[in-house]
Short mmCIF file of C-alpha atoms and ligand atoms in Angstrom, two decimals:
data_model
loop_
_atom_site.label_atom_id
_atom_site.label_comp_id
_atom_site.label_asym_id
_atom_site.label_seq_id
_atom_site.Cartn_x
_atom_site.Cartn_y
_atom_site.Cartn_z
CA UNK Q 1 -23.78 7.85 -8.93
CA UNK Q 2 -21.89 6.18 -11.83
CA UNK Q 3 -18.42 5.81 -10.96
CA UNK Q 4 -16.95 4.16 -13.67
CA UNK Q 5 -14.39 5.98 -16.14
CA UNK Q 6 -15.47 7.36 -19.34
CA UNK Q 7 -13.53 6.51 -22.75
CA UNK Q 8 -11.56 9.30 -22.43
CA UNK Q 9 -10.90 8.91 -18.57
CA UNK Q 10 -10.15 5.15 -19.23
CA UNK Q 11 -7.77 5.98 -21.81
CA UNK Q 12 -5.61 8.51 -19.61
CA UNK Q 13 -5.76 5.54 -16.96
CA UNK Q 14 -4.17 3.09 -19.43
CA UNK Q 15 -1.76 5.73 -20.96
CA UNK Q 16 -0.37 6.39 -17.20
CA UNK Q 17 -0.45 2.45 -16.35
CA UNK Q 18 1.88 2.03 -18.52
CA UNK Q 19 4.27 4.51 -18.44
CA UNK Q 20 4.07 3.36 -14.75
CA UNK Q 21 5.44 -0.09 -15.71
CA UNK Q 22 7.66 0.26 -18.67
CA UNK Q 23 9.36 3.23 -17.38
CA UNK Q 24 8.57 4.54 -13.54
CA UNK Q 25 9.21 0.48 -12.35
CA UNK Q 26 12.33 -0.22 -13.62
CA UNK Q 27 14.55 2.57 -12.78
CA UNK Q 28 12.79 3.83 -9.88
CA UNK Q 29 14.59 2.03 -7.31
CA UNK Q 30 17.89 3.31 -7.82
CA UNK Q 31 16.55 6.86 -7.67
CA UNK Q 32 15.06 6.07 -4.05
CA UNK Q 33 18.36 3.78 -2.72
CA UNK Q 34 20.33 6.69 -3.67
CA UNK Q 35 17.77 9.65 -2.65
CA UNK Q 36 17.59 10.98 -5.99
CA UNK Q 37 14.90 13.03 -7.04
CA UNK Q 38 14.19 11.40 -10.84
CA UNK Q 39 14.66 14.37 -13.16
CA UNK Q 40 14.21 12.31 -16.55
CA UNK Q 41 11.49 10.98 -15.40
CA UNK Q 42 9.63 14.17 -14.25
CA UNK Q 43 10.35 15.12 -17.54
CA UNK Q 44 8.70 12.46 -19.40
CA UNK Q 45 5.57 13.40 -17.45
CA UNK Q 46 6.10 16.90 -18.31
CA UNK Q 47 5.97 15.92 -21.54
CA UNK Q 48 2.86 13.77 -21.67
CA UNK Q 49 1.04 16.66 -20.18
CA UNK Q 50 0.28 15.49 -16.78
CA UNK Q 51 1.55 18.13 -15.10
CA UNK Q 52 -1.46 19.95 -16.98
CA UNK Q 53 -4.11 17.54 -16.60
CA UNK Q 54 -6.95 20.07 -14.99
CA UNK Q 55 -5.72 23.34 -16.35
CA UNK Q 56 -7.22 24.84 -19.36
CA UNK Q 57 -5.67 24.67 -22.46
CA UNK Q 58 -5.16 28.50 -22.94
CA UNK Q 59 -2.84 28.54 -20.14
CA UNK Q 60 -0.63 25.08 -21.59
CA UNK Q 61 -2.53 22.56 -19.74
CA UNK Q 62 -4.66 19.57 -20.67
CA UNK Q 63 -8.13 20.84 -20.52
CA UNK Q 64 -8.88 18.13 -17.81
CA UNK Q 65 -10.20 18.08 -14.54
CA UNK Q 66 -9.44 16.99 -10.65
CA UNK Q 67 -11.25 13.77 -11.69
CA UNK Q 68 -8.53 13.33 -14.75
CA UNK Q 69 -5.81 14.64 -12.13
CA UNK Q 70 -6.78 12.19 -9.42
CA UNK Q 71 -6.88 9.04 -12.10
CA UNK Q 72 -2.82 9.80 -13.12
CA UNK Q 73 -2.05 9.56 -9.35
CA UNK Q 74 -3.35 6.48 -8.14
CA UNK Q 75 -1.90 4.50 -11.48
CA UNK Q 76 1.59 6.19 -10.79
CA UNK Q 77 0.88 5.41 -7.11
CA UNK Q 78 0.53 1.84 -7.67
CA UNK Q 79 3.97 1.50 -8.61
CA UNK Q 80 5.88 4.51 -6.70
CA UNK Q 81 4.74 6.86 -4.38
CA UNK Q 82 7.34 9.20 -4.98
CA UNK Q 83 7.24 10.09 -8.58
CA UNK Q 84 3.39 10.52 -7.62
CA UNK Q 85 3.86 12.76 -4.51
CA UNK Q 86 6.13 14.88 -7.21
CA UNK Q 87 3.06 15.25 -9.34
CA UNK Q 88 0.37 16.12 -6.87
CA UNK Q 89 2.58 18.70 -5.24
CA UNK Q 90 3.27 20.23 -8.31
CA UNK Q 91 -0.36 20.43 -9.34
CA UNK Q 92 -2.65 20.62 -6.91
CA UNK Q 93 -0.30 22.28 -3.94
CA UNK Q 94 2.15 24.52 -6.95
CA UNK Q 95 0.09 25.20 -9.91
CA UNK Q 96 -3.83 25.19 -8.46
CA UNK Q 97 -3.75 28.16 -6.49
CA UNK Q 98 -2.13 29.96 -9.22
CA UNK Q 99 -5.05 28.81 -11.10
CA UNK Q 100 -7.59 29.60 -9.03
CA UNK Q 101 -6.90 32.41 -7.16
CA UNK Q 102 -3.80 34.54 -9.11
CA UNK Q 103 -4.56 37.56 -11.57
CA UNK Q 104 -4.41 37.02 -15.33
CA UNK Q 105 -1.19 38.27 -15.20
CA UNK Q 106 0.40 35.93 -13.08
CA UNK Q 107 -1.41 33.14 -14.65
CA UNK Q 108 0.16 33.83 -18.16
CA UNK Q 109 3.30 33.90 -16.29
CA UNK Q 110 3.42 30.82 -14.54
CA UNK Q 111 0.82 28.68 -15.76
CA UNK Q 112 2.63 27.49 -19.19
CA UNK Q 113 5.84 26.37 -17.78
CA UNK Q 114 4.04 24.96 -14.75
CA UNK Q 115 1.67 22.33 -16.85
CA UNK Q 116 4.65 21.47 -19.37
CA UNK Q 117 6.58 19.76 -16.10
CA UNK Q 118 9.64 22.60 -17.12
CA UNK Q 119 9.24 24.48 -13.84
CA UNK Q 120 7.86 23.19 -10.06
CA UNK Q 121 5.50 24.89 -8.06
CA UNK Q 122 5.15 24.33 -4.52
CA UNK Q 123 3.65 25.80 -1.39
CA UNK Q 124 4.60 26.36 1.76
CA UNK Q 125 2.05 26.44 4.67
CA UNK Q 126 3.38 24.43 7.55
CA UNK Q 127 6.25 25.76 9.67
CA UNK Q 128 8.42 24.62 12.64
CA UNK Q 129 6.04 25.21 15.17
CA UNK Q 130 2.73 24.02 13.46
CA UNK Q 131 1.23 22.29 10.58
CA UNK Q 132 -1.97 20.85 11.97
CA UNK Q 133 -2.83 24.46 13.53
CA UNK Q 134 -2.29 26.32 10.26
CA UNK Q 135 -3.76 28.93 11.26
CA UNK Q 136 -1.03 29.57 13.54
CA UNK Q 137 1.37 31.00 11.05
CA UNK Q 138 4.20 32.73 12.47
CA UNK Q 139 6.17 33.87 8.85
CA UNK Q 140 5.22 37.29 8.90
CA UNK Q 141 5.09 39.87 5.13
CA UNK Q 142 5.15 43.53 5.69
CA UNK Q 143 4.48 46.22 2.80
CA UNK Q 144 7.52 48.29 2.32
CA UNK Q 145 5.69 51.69 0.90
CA UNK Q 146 9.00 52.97 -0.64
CA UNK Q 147 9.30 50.62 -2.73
CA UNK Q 148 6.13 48.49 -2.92
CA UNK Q 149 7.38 45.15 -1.79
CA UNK Q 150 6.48 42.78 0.40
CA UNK Q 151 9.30 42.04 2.80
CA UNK Q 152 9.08 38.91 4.01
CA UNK Q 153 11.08 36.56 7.25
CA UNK Q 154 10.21 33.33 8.53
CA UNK Q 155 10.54 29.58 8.12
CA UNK Q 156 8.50 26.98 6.57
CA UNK Q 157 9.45 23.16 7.03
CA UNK Q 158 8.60 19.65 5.07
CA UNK Q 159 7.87 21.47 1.61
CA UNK Q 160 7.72 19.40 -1.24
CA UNK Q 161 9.25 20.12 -4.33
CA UNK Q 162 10.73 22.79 -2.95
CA UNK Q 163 14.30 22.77 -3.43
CA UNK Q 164 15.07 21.13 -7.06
CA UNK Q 165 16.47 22.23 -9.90
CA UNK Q 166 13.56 22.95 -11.61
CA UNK Q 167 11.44 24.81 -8.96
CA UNK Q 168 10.24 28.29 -10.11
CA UNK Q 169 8.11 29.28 -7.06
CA UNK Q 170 6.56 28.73 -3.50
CA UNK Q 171 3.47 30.07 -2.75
CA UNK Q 172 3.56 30.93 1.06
CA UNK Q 173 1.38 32.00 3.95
CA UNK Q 174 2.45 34.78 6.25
CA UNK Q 175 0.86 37.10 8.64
CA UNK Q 176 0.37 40.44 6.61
CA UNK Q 177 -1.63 42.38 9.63
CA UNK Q 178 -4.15 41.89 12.44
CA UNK Q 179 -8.20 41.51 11.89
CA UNK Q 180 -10.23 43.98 13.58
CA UNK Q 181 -10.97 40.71 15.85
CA UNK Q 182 -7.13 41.19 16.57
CA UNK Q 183 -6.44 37.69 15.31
CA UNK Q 184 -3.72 37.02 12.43
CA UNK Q 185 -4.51 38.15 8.67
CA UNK Q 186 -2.61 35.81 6.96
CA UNK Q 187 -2.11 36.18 2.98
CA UNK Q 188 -0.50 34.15 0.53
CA UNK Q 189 2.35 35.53 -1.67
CA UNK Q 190 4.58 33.92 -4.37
CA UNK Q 191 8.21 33.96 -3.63
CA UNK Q 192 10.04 33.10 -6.84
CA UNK Q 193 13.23 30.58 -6.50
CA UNK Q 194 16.14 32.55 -5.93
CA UNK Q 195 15.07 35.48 -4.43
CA UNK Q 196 18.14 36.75 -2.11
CA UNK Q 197 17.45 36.15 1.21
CA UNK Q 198 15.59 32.66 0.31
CA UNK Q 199 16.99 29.89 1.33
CA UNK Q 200 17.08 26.55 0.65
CA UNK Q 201 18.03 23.80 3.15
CA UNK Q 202 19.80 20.59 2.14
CA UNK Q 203 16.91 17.57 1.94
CA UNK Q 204 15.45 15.92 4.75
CA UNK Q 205 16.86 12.43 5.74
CA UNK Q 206 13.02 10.86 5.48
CA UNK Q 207 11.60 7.26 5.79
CA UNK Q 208 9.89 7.14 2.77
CA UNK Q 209 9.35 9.13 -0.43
CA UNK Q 210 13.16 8.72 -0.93
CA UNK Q 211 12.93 9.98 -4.79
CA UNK Q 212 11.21 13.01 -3.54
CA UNK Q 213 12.12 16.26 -2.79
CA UNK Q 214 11.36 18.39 0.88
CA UNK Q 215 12.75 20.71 2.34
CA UNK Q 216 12.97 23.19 4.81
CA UNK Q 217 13.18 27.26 3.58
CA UNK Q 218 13.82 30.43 5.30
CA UNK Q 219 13.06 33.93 4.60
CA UNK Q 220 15.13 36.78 5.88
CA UNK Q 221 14.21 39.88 5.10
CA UNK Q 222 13.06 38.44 1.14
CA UNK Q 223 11.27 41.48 -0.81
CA UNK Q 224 9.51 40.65 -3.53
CA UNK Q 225 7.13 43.10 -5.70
CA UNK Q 226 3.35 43.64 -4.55
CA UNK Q 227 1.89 42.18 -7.26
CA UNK Q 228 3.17 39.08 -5.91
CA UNK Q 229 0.30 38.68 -3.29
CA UNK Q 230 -2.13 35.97 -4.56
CA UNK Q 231 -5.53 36.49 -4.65
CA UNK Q 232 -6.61 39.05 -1.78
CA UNK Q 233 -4.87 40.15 0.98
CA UNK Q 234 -5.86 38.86 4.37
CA UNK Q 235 -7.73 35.56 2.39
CA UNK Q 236 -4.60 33.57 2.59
CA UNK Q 237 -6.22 31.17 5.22
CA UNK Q 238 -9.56 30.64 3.30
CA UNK Q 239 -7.10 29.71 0.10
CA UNK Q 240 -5.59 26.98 1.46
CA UNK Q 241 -8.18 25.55 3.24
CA UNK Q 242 -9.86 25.52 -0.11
CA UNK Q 243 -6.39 23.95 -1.95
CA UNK Q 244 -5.94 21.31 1.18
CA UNK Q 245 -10.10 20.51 1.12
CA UNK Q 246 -8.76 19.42 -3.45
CA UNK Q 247 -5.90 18.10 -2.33
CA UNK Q 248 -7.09 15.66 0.24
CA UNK Q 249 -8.83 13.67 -3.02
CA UNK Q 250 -5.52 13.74 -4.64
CA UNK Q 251 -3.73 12.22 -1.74
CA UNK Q 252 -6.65 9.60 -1.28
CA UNK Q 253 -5.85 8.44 -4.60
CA UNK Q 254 -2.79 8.44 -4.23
CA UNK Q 255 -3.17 6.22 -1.25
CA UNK Q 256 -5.09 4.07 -3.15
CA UNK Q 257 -2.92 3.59 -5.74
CA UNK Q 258 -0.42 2.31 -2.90
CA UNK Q 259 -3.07 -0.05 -1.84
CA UNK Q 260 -3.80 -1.17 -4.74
CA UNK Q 261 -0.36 -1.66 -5.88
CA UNK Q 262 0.04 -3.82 -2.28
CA UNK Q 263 -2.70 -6.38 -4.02
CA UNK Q 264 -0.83 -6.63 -7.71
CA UNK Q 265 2.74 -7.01 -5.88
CA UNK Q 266 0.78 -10.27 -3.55
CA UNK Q 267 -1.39 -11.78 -5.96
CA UNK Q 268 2.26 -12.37 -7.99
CA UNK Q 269 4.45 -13.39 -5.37
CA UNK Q 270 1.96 -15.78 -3.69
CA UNK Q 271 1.81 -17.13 -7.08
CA UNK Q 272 5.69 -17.80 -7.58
CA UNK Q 273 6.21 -18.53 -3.99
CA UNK Q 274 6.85 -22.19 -2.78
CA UNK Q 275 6.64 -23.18 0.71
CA UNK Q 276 6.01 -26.76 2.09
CA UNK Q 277 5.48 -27.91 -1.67
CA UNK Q 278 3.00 -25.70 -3.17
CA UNK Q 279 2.72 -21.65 -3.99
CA UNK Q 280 1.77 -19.95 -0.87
CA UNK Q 281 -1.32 -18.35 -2.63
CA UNK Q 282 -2.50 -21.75 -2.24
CA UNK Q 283 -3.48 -21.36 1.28
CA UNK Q 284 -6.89 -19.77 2.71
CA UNK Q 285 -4.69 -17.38 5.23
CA UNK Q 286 -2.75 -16.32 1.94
CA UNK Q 287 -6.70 -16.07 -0.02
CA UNK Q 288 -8.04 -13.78 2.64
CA UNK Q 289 -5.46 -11.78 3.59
CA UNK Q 290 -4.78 -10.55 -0.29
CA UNK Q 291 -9.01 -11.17 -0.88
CA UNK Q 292 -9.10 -7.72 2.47
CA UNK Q 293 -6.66 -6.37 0.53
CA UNK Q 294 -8.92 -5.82 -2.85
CA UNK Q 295 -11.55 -4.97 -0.61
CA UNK Q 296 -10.26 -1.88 0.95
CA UNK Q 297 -8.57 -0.76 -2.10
CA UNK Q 298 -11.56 -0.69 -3.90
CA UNK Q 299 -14.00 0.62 -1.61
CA UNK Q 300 -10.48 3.75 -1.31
CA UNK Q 301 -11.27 3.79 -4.71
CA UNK Q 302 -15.19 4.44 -4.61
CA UNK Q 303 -14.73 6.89 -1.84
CA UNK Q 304 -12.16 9.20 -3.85
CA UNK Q 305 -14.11 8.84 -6.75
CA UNK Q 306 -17.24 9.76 -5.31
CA UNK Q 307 -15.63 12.81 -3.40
CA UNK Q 308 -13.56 14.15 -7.13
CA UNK Q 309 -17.47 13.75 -8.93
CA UNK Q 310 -18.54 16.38 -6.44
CA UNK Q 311 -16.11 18.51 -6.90
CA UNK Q 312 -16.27 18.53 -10.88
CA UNK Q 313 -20.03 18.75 -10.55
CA UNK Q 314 -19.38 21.91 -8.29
CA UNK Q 315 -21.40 20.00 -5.24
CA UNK Q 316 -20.22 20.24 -1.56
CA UNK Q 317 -17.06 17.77 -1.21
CA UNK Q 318 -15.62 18.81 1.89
CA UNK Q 319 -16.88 15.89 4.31
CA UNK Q 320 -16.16 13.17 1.59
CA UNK Q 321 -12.75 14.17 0.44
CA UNK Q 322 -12.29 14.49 4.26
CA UNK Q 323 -13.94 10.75 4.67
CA UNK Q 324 -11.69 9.28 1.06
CA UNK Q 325 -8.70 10.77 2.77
CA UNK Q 326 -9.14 9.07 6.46
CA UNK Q 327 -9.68 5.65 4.57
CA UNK Q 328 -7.82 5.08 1.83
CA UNK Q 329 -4.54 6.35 3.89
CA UNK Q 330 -5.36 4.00 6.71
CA UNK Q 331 -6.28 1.19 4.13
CA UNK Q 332 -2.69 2.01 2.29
CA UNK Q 333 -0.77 1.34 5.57
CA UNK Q 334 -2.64 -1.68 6.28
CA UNK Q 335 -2.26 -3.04 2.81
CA UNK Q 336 1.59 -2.50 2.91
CA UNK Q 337 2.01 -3.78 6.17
CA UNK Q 338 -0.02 -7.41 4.66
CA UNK Q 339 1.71 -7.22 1.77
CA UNK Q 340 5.04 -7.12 3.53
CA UNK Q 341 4.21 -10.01 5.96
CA UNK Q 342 3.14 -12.04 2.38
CA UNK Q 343 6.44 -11.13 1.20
CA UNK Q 344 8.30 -12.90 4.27
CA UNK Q 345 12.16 -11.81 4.60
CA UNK Q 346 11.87 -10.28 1.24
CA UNK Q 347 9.57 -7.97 1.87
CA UNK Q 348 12.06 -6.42 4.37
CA UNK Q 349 14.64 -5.99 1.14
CA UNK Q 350 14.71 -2.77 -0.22
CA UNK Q 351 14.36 -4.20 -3.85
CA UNK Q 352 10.95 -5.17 -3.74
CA UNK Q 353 8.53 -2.81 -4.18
CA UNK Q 354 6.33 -3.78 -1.61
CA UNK Q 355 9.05 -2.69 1.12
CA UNK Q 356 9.38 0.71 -0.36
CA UNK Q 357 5.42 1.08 -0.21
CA UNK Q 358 5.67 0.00 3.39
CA UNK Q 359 7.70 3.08 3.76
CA UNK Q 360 5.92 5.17 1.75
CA UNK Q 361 2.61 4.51 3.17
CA UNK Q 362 2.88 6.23 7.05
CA UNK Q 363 3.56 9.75 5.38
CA UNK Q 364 -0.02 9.32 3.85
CA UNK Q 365 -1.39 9.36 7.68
CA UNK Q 366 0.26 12.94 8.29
CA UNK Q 367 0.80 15.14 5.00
CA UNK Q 368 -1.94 17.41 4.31
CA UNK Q 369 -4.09 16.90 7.37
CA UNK Q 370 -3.41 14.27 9.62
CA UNK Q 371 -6.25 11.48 10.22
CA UNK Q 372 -6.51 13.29 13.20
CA UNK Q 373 -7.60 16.53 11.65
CA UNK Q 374 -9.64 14.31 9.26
CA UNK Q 375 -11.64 13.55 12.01
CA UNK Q 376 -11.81 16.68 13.64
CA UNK Q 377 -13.66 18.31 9.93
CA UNK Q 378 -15.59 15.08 9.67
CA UNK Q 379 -17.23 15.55 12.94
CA UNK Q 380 -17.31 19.26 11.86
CA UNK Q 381 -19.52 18.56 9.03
CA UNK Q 382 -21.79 16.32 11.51
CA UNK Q 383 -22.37 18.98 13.54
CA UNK Q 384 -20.25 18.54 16.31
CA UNK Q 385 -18.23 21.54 17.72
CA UNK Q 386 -16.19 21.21 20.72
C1 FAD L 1 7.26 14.33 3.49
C2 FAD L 1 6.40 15.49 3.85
C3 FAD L 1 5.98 16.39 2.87
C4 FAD L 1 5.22 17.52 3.22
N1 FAD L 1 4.91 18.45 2.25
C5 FAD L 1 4.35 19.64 2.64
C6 FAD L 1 4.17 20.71 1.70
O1 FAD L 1 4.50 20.59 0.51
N2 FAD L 1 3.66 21.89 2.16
C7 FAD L 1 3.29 22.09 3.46
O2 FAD L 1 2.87 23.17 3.80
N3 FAD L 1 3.43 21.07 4.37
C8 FAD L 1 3.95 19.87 4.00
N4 FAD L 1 4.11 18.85 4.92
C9 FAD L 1 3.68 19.06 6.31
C10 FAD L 1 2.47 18.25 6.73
O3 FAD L 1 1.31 18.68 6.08
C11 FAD L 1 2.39 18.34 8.27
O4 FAD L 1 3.48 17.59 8.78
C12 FAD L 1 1.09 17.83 8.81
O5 FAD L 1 0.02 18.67 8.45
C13 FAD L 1 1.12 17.71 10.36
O6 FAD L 1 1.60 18.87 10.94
P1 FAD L 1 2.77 18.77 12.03
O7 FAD L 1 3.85 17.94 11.46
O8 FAD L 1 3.13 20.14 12.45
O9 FAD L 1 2.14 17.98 13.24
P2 FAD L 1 1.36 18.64 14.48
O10 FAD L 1 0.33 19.58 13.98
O11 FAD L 1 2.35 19.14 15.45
O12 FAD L 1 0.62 17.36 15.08
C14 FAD L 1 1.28 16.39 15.88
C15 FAD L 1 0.25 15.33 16.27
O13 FAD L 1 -0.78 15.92 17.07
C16 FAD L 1 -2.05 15.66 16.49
N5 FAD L 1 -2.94 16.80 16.76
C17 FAD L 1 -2.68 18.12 16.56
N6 FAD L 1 -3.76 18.84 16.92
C18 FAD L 1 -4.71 17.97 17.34
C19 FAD L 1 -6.05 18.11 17.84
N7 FAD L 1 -6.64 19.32 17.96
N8 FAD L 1 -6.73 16.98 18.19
C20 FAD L 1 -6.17 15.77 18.07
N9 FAD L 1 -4.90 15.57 17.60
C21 FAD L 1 -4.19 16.66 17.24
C22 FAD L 1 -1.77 15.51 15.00
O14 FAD L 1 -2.83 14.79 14.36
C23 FAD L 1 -0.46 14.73 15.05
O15 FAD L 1 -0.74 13.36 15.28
C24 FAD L 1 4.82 17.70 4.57
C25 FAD L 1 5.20 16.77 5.54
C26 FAD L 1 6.00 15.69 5.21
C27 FAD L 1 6.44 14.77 6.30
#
């Protein structure tokens, strides 16, 4: 399999390297010292149409793919995880199962604003008492016949891009009735931002993804109309396993991104560097450390790229986005914790980049399936059951 870009795929890449540099890099800081989520600069990818990237064009978006999707987040990745995490939510977590599972109706009505960056999407699976065990939903929707509504009460916890300004929706999961089996039906319905009886919890204190916004929401007793419930009742589970099996690619490139962005941030410094005389890069331990570096980034790279072809092609993906996810968020912790150590004293200073990556990167071990669980579906797809 060819993996590298085509014109039109290498031209997106360069577009979003450097909007990455002349305008993510330099203000991006301040955003994340003062935990700010970066609303001008959300809009500037609204307006380039990244928030569109694999939608079709009748619906506002791009006429792209996952591939094109995946591309946009490891170059904004490389130089801040948190304007990238905004993106990814708000496609592949907000927008994509609108896209793929909602009616035409709700697809005209949320689509449009969704790919021009003007409204956030985001989606709420994992809740106090579980994230990994998703199937253990507790958030429960009931149909209120006198009214047709669904009536939902719960919590959900860590949801990104769920509490700005700009966020029109989250998609949830709730228990809407029992299987004949007698285990959970679980549905997904969209509960539109400022529904009474939503609410909206200040933002989580969190180590990384500072310029980023999650948050924790409850429901109490939050009707919204029946033509809310997206795609069919009691398929809610197989939805977002479906969403999570996409969005494990997106997060691998993200994580790539961050490795990669480790290597540019080392190959500088241990070129300005002086110690006993000469530039550190001058030294073999220097050479090799940065020399592993490349190496894992670009084999994160292959993985993710190989695991987004499948997917366009319409080919099984499941084991390799599972495989690109394991690796390339391991690889982005490892990178940041070299590039740190490279960095000496400061890489411990919040102004360089390379210390915000270093928090950025452990989050890329847990959200959207732990390694853990990325282990437990690789072994799945070897055949092992336990
Ligand atoms: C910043 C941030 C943003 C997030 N954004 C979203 C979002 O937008 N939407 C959303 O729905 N969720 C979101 N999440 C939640 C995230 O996906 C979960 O935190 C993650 O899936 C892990 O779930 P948990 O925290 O409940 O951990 P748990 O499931 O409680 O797991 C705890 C530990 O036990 C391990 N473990 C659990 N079961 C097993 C097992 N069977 N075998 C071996 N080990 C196991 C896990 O791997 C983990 O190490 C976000 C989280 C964070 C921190």
């Amino acid at each position: 399999m060819d993996h590298r870009l085509s014109p039109e795929l290498e031209e997106l890449r360069r577009t979003v390297e450097e909007f990455a540099h002349d305008v993510v890099a330099p203000k991006i800081g301040d955003f994340y010292e003062r935990h700010e989520f970066p609303y001008e600069i959300v809009r500037e990818m609204g307006r380039m149409g990244l928030f569109g990237l694999p939608f079709p064009e009748e619906y506002g978006g791009m006429g792209g793919d996952y591939l094109a999707l995946a591309i946009a987040l490891e170059e904004l990745a490389r130089v801040d995880s948190s304007v990238a995490i905004t993106l990814e939510a708000g496609v592949s977590l907000g927008a994509m199962p609108i896209h793929l599972f909602g009616t035409e109706e709700q697809k005209r009505e949320w689509l449009p604003r969704l790919c021009a960056g003007e409204i956030l999407g985001a989606f709420g699976l994992t809740e106090p008492d579980g994230g990994s065990d998703a199937g253990a939903t507790r958030t429960t929707a009931r149909l209120d016949p006198d009214t047709d509504e669904w009536v939902i009460n719960g919590s959900k916890c860590f949801i990104t891009n769920s509490g700005t300004d700009i966020t029109g929706l989250v998609t949830v999961t709730a228990v809407t009735g029992r299987k004949p089996d007698g285990r959970p039906e679980i549905s997904a319905i969209i509960v539109p931002s400022g529904t009474p009886g939503f609410t909206v919890a200040a933002p989580y204190s969190k180590v990384g993804w500072n310029a980023s916004d999650t948050r924790e929401l409850s429901f109490q007793d939050v009707r919204v109309p029946a033509g809310n419930l997206l795609g069919e009742q009691g398929r809610g589970y197989a939805q977002f396993l479906r969403i999570l099996d996409e969005g494990r690619i997106a997060i691998a490139a993200l994580a790539t991104g961050l490795a990669q962005g480790c290597v540019d941030e080392s190959v500088k410094y241990a070129k300005e560097r002086h110690a006993f005389g000469r530039p550190i890069g001058t030294n073999q331990a220097i050479q090799f450390k940065i020399a592993d570096m490349e190496m894992k980034a670009y084999t994160a790279r292959l993985a993710w790229r190989d695991a987004a072809s499948r997917l366009v092609a319409g080919e099984p993906f499941k084991k390799e986005a599972a495989l690109a996810k394991l690796y390339s968020s391991t690889v982005a912790v490892d990178n940041a914790r070299e590039a740190t150590q490279i960095h000496g004293g400061y890489g411990f200073m919040n102004e360089y980049p390379v210390a915000r990556m270093w928090r950025d990167s452990k989050i890329l071990e847990i959200g959207e399936g732990t390694s853990e669980v990325q282990r437990m579906l690789i072994a799945r797809e070897l055949g092992l059951v336990g």
